[in-house]
PDB file of C-alpha atoms in Angstrom:
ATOM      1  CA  UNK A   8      61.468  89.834  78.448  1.00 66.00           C
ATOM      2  CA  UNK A   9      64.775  91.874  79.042  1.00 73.00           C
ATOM      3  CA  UNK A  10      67.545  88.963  79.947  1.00 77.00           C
ATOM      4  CA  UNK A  11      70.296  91.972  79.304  1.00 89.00           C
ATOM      5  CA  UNK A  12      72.649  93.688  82.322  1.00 91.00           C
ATOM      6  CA  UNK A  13      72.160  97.082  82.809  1.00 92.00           C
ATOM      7  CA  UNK A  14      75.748  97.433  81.173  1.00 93.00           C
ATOM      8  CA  UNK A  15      75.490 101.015  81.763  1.00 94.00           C
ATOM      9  CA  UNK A  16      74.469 100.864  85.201  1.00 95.00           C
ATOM     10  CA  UNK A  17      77.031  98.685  86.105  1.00 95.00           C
ATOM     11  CA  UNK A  18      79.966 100.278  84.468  1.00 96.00           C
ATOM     12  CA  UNK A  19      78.807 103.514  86.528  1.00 97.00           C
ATOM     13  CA  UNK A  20      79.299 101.190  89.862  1.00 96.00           C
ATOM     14  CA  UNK A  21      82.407  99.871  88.984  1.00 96.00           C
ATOM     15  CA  UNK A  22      84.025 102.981  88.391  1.00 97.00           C
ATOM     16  CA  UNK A  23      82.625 103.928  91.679  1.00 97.00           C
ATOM     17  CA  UNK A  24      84.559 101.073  92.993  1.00 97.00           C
ATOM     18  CA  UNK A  25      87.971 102.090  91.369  1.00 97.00           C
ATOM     19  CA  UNK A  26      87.710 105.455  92.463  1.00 98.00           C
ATOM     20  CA  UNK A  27      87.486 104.209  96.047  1.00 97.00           C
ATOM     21  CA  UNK A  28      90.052 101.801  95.159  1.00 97.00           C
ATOM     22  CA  UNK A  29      92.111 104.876  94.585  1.00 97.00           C
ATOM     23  CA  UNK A  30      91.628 107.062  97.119  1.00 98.00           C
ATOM     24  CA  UNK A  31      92.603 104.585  99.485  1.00 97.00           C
ATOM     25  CA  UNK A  32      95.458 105.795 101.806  1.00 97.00           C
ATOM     26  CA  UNK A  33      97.578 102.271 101.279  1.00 97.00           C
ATOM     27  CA  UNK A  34      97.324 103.189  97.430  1.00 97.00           C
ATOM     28  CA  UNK A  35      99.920 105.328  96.503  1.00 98.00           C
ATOM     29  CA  UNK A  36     102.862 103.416  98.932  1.00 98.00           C
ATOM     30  CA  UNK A  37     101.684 100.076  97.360  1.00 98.00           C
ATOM     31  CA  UNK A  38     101.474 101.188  94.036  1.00 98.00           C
ATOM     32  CA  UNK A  39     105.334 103.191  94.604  1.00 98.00           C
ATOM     33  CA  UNK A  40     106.370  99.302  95.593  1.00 98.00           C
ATOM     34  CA  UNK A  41     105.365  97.925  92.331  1.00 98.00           C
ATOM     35  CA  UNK A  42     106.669 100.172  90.209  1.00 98.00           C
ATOM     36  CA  UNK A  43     109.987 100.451  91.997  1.00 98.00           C
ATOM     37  CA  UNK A  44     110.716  96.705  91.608  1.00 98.00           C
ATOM     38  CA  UNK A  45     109.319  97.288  87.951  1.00 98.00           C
ATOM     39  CA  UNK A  46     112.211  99.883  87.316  1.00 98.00           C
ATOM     40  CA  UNK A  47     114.838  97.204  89.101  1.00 98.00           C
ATOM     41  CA  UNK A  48     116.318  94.587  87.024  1.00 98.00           C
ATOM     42  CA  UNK A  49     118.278  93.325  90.089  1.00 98.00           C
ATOM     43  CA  UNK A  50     114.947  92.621  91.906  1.00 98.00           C
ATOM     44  CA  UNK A  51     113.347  91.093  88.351  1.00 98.00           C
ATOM     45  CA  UNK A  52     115.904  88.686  88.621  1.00 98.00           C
ATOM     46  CA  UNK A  53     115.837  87.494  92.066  1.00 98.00           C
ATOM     47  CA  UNK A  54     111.962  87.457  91.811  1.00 98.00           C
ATOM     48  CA  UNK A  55     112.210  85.298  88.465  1.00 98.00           C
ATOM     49  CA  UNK A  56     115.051  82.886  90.071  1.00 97.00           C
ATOM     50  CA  UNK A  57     112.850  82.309  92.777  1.00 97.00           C
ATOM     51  CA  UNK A  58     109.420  81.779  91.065  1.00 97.00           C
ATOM     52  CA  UNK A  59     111.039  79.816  88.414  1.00 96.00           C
ATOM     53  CA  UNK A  60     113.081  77.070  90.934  1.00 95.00           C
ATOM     54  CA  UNK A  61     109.697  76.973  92.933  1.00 95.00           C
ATOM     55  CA  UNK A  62     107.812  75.951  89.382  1.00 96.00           C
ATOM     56  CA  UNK A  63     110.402  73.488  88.816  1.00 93.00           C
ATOM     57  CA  UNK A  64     109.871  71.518  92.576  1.00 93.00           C
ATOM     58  CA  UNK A  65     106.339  72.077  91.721  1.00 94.00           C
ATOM     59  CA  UNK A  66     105.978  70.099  88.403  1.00 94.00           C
ATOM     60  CA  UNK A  67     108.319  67.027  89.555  1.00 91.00           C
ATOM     61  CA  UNK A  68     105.816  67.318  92.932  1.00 91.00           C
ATOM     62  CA  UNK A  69     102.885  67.239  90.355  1.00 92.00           C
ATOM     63  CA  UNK A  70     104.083  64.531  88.331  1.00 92.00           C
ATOM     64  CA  UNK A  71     104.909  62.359  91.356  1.00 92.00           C
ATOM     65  CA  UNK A  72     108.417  62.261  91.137  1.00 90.00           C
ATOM     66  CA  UNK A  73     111.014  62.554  93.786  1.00 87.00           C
ATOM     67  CA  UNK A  74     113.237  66.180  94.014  1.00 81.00           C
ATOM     68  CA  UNK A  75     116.441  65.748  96.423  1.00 88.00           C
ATOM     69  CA  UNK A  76     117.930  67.630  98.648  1.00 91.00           C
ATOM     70  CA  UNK A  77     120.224  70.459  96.895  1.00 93.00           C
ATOM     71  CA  UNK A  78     117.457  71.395  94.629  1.00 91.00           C
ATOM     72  CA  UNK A  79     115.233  71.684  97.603  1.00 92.00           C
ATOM     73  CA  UNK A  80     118.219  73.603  99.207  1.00 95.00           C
ATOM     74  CA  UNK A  81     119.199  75.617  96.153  1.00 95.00           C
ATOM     75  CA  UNK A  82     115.339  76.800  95.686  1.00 95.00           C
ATOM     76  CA  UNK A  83     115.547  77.776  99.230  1.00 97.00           C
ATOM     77  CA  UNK A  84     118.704  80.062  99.004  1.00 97.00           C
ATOM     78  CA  UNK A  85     116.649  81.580  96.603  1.00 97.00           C
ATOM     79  CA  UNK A  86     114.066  82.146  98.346  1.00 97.00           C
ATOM     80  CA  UNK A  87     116.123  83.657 101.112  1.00 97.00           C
ATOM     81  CA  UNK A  88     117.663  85.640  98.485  1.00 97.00           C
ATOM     82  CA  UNK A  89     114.891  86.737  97.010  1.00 97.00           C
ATOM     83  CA  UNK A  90     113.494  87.791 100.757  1.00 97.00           C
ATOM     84  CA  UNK A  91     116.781  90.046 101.399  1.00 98.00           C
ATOM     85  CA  UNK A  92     115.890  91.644  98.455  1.00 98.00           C
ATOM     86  CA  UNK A  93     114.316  95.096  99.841  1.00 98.00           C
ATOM     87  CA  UNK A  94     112.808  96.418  96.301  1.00 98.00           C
ATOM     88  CA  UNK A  95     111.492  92.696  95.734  1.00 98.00           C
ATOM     89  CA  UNK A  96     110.525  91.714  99.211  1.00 98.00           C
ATOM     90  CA  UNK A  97     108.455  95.020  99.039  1.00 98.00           C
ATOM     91  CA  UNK A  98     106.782  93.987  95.551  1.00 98.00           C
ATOM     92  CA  UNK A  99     105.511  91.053  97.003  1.00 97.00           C
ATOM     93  CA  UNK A 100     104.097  92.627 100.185  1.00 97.00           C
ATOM     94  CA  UNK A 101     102.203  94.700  97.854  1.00 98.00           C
ATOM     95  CA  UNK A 102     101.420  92.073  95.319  1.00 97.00           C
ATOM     96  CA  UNK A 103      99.865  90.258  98.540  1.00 97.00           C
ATOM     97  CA  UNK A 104      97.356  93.227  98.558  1.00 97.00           C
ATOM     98  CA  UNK A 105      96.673  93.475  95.259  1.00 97.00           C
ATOM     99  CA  UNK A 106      95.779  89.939  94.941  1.00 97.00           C
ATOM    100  CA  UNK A 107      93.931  90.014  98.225  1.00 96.00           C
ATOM    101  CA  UNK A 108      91.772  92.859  96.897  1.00 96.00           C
ATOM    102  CA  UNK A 109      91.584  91.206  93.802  1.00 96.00           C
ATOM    103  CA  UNK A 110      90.055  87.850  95.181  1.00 96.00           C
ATOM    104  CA  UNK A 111      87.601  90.051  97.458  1.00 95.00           C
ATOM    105  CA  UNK A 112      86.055  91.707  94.566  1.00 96.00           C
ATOM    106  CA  UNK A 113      85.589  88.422  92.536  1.00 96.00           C
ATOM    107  CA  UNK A 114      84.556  86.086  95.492  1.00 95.00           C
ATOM    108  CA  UNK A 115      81.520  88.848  96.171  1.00 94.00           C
ATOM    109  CA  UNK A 116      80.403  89.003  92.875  1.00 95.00           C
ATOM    110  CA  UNK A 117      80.598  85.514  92.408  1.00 95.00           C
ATOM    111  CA  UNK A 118      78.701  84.906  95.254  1.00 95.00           C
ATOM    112  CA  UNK A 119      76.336  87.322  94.267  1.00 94.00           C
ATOM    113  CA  UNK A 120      75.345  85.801  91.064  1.00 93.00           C
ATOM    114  CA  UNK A 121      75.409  82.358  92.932  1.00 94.00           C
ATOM    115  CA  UNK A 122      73.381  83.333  95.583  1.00 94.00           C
ATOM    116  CA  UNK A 123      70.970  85.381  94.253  1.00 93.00           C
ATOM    117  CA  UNK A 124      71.871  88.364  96.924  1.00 95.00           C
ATOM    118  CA  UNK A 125      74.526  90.694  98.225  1.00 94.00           C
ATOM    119  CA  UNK A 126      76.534  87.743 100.233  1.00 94.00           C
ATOM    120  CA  UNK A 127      77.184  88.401 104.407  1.00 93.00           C
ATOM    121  CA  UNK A 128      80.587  87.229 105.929  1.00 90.00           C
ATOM    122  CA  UNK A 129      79.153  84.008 106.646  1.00 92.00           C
ATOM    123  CA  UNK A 130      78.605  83.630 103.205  1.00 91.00           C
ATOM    124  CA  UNK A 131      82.071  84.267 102.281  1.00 89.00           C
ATOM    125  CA  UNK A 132      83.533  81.870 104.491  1.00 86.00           C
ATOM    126  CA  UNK A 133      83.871  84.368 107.460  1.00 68.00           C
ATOM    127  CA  UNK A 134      81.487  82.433 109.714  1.00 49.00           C
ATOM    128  CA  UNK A 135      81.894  79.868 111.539  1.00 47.00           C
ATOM    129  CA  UNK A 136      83.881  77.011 109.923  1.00 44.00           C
ATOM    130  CA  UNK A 137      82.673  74.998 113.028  1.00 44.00           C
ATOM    131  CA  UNK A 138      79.760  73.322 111.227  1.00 42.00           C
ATOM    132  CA  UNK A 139      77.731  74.643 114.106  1.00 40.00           C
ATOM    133  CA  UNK A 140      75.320  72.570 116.468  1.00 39.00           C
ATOM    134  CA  UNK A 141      76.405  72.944 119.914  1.00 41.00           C
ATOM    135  CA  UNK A 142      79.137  74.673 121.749  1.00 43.00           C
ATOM    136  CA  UNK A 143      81.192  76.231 118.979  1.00 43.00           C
ATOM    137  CA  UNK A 144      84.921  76.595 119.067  1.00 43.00           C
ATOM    138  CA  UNK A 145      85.240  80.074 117.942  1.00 47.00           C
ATOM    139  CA  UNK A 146      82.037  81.090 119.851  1.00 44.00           C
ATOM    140  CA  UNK A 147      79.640  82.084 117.512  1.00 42.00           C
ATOM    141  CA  UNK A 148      76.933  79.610 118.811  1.00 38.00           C
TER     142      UNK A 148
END
C-alpha cells in the first residue's frame, strides 16, 4: 500500500495557486507597499517602536503584572505615530492582506486533511455561529 503524496501532483497545484496569486490585480500595488516601507528606514523605525512598546505591555499583561499609565500613553503615541506614517501605515494595510491570504490557504488545507474533504464556508467558520435550532439571528435557519 502507497501511504506517499503525490508530491508531484501537488507541487503542480500549488504553483497553479501562486500563479493566480500573481495575477491578481491587488498584487502589484500591495507588493509596491511592502517594498517601499522595505526601502524606508524612517518607516522601519516607527514600525519597530511601535511593535516593540506593544511587546513590552504585552509580556507585563502576560505575566500578570500591572503597566501604568505613561507607558500605556507612550505606546499609544506610538501607535499614532506609527499610523501617520504613510509608507508604514501602507505596509501594514498590505501586510493585513498578506496575512489574510496567508491564513485562508492554511485554514483550507488544514481543514482538508481534518475533514477528509474540500471544506464549505460553514466549515470554515462562515456559517452560522448561531448554534442553530430555531429562529437564527443572522437568518440562515
Amino acid at each position: 500500500m502507497n501511504t506517499t503524496f503525490e508530491m508531484d501532483k501537488i507541487r503542480e497545484k500549488t504553483e497553479e495557486l501562486c500563479r493566480l496569486i500573481l495575477e491578481q490585480p491587488a498584487f502589484p500595488d500591495i507588493k509596491a507597499k511592502i517594498n517601499s516601507f522595505l526601502m524606508d528606514k524612517e518607516a522601519q523605525a516607527v514600525y519597530d517602536e511601535a511593535i516593540e512598546k506593544q511587546r513590552a505591555l504585552q509580556e507585563k499583561q502576560q505575566q500578570g503584572l500591572p503597566f501604568d499609565e505613561e507607558e500605556f500613553a507612550d505606546f499609544q503615541a506610538s501607535r499614532e505615530k506609527l499610523y501617520a506614517n504613510p509608507v508604514a501605515r501602507d505596509f501594514l494595510s498590505a501586510y493585513e492582506e498578506v496575512d489574510k491570504l496567508q491564513n485562508l490557504i492554511v485554514q483550507y488545507v488544514m481543514k482538508t486533511i481534518e475533514l477528509e474533504k474540500v471544506p464549505t464556508e460553514a466549515d470554515l467558520g462562515g456559517g452560522c455561529a448561531c448554534g442553530g435550532g430555531g429562529a437564527c439571528a443572522c437568518g440562515a435557519n
